[in-house]
GROMACS .gro file of C-alpha atoms in nm:
model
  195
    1UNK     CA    1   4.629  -2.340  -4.049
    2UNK     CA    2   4.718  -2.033  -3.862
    3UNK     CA    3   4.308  -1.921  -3.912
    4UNK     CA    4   4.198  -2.249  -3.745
    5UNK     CA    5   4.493  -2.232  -3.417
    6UNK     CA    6   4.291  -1.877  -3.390
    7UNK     CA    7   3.994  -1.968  -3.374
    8UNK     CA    8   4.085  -2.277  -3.112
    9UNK     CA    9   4.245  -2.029  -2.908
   10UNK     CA   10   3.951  -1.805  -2.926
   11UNK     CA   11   3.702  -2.116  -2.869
   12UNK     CA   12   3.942  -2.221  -2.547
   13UNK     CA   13   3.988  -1.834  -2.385
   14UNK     CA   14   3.573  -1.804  -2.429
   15UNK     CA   15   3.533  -2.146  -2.241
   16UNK     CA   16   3.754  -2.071  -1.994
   17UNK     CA   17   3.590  -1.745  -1.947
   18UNK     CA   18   3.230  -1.845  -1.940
   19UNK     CA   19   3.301  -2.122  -1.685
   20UNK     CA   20   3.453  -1.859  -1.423
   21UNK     CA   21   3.170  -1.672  -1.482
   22UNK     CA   22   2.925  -1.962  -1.404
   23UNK     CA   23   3.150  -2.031  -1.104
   24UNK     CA   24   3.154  -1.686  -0.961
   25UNK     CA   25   2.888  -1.584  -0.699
   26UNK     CA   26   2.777  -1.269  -0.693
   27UNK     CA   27   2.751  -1.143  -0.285
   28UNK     CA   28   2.470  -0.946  -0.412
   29UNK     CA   29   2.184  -1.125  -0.218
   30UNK     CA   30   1.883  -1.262  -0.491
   31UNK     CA   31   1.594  -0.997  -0.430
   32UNK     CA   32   1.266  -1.116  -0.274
   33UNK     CA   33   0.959  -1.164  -0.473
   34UNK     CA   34   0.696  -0.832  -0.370
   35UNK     CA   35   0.424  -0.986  -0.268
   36UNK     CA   36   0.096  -0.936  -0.557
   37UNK     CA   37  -0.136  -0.770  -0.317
   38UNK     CA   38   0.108  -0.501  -0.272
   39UNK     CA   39   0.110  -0.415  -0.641
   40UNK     CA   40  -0.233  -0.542  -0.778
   41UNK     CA   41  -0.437  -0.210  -0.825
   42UNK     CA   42  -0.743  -0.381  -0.773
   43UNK     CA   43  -0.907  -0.267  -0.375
   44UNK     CA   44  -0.756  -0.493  -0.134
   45UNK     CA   45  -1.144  -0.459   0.020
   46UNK     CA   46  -1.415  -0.507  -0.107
   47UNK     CA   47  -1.605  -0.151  -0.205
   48UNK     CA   48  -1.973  -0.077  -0.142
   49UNK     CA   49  -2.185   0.170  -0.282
   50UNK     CA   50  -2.352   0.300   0.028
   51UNK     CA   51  -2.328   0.283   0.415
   52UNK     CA   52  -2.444  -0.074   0.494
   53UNK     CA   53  -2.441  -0.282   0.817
   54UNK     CA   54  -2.466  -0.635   0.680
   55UNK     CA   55  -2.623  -0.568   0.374
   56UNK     CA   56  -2.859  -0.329   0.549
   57UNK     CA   57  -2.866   0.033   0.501
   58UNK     CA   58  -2.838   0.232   0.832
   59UNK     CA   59  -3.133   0.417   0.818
   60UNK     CA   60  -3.353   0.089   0.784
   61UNK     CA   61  -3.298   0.076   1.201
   62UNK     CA   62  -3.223   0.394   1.262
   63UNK     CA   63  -3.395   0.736   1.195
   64UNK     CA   64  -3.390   0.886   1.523
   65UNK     CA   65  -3.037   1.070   1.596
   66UNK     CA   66  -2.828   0.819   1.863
   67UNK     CA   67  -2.663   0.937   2.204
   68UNK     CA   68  -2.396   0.734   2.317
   69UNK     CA   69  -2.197   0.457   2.202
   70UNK     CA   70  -2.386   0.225   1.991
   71UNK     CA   71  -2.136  -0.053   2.103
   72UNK     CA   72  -2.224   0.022   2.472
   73UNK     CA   73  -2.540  -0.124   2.394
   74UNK     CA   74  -2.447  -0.470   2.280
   75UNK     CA   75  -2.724  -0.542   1.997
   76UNK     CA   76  -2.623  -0.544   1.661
   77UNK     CA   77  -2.292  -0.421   1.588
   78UNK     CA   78  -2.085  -0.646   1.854
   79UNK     CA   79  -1.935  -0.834   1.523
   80UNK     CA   80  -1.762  -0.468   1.430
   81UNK     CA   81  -1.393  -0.487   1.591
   82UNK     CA   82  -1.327  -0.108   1.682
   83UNK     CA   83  -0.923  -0.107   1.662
   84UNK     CA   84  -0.831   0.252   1.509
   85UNK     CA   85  -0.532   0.522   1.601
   86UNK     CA   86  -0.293   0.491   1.831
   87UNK     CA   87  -0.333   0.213   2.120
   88UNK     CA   88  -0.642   0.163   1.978
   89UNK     CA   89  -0.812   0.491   2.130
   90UNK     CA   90  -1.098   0.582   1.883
   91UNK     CA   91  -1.387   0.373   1.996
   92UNK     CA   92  -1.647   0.603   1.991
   93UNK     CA   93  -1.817   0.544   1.644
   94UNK     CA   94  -1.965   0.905   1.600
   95UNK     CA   95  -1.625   1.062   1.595
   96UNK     CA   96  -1.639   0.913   1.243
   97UNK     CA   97  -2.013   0.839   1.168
   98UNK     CA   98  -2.281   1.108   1.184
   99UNK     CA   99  -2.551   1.084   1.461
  100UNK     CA  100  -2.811   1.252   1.292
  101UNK     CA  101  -2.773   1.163   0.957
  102UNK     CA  102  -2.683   0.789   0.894
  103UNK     CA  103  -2.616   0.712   0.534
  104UNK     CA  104  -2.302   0.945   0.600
  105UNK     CA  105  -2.017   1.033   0.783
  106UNK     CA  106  -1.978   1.338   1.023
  107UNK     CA  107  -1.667   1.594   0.962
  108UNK     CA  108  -1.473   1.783   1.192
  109UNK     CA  109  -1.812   2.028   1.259
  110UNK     CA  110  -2.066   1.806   1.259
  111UNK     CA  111  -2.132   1.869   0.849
  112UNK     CA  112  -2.247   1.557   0.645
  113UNK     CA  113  -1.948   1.430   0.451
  114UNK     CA  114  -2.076   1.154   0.207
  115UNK     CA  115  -2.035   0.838   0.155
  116UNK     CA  116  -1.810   0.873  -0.189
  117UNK     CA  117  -1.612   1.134  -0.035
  118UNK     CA  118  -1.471   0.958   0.268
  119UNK     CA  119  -1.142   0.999   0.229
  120UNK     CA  120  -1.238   1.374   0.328
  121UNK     CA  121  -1.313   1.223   0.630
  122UNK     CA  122  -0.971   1.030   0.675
  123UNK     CA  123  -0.831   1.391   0.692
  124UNK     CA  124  -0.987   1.477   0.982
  125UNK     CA  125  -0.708   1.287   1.164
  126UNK     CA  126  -0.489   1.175   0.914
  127UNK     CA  127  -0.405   1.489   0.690
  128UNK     CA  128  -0.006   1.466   0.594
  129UNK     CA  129  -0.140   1.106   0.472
  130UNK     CA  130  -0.404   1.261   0.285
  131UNK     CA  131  -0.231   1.562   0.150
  132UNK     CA  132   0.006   1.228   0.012
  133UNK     CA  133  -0.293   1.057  -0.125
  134UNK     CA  134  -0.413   1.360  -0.333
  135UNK     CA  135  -0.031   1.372  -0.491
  136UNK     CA  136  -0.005   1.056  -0.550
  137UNK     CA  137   0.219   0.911  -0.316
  138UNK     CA  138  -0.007   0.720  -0.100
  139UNK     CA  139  -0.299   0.471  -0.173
  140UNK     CA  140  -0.367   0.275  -0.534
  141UNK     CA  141  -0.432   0.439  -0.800
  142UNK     CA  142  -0.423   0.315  -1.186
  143UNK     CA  143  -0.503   0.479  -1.543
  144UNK     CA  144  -0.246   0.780  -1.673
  145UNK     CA  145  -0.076   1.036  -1.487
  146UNK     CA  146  -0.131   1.296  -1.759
  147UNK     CA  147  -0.529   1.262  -1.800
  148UNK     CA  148  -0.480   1.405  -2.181
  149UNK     CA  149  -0.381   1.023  -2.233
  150UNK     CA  150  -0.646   0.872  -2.061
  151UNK     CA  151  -0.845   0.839  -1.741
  152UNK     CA  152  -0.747   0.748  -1.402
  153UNK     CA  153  -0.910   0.564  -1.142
  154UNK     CA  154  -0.777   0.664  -0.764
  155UNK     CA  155  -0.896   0.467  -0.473
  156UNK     CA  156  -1.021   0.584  -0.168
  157UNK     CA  157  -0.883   0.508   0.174
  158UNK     CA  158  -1.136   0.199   0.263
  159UNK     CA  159  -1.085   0.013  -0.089
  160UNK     CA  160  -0.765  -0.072   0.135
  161UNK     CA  161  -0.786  -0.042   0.498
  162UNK     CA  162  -1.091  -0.103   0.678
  163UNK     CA  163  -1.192   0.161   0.863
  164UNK     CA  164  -1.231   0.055   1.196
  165UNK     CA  165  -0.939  -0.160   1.208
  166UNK     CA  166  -0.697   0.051   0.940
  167UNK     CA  167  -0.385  -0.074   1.062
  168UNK     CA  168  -0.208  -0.345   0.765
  169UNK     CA  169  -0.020  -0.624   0.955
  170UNK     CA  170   0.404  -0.514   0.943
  171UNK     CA  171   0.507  -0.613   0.605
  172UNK     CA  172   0.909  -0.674   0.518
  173UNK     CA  173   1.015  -0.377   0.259
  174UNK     CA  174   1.127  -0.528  -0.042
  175UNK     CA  175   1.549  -0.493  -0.055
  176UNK     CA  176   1.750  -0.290  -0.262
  177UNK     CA  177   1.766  -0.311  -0.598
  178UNK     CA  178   1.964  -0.594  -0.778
  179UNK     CA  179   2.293  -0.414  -0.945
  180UNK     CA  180   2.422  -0.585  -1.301
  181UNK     CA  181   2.730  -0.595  -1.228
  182UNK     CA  182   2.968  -0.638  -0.926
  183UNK     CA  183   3.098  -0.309  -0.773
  184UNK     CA  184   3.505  -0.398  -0.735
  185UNK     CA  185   3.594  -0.359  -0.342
  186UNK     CA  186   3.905  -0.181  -0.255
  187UNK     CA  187   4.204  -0.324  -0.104
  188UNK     CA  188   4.187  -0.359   0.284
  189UNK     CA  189   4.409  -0.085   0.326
  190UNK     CA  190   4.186   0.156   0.180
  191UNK     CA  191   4.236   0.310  -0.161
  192UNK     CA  192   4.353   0.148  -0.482
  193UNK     CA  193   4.718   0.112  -0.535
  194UNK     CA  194   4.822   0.396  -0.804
  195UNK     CA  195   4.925   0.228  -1.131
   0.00000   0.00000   0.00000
């Protein structure tokens, strides 16, 4: 008899308990759902094999070295929207592309930089953000950290921003992390009372 007032008791302080608990709300706000594209390590863009103008390689039009800005000339490349670095102040297309040579990109001294390695390019302007991407801290990569496990693929700069308008629209940073349990709040006056 005493066994079975025990175990009501117990049944009755665990109901009791459990419905607080499903009537308490936690002023820990529900975290946001991140967005897929931000985590997907697939390119956000998609990733060609060679300088192309639609479809076309470069040099099938050109093969004479250009002076000036081909989109002073209005043939052609009017569909390209030229909206890189601040206020939108590159918009001459051989700071990036080389003149002379058109199935690549120019660096810093006029030497060819290929097509595979542009993010060598990027760091003509853009170098603490490329001295990030080769640690790791910037850009998509996926595979293994410690390449004894396994490969690892590492995306260059245009498998995510297009290069001649870079700039991602503002995205809303994902909020703290959700804690387990609530932190207990001190009295108003300040510090716990001593016990």
């Amino acid at each position: 008899m005493k066994m079975g007032i025990a175990m009501f008791a117990a049944f009755v302080a665990l109901g009791l308990y459990f419905s607080q608990a499903a009537k308490h709300e936690s002023p820990v706000k529900e975290a946001e759902a991140i967005p897929k594209e931000w985590y997907d390590p697939k390119p956000v863009r998609r990733i060609r094999g060679k300088l192309e103008f639609e479809g076309m390689a470069c040099t099938t039009c050109h093969s004479e070295p250009l002076e000036g800005n081909p989109k002073d000339k209005g043939q052609f490349h009017e569909t390209i929207k030229l909206e890189h670095a601040a206020q939108k102040r590159n918009r001459f297309c051989f700071n990036c592309h080389n003149n002379k040579n058109f199935d690549s990109f120019a660096g810093a001294g006029g030497e060819r930089i290929a097509y595979k390695d542009v993010a060598e390019l990027c760091s003509k302007c853009h170098g603490p953000i490329y001295r990030d991407w080769k640690a790791g801290s910037h850009g998509r990569r996926s595979g293994y950290w410690d390449l004894k496990q396994g490969k690892r693929e590492v995306l260059q700069c245009i498998a995510c921003h297009d290069p001649h308008s870079p700039m991602f629209k503002p995205m809303k940073p994902a909020g703290p992390p959700r804690r387990l349990h609530e932190i207990p709040h001190e009295p108003k006056g300040g510090h716990p009372d001593e016990h």
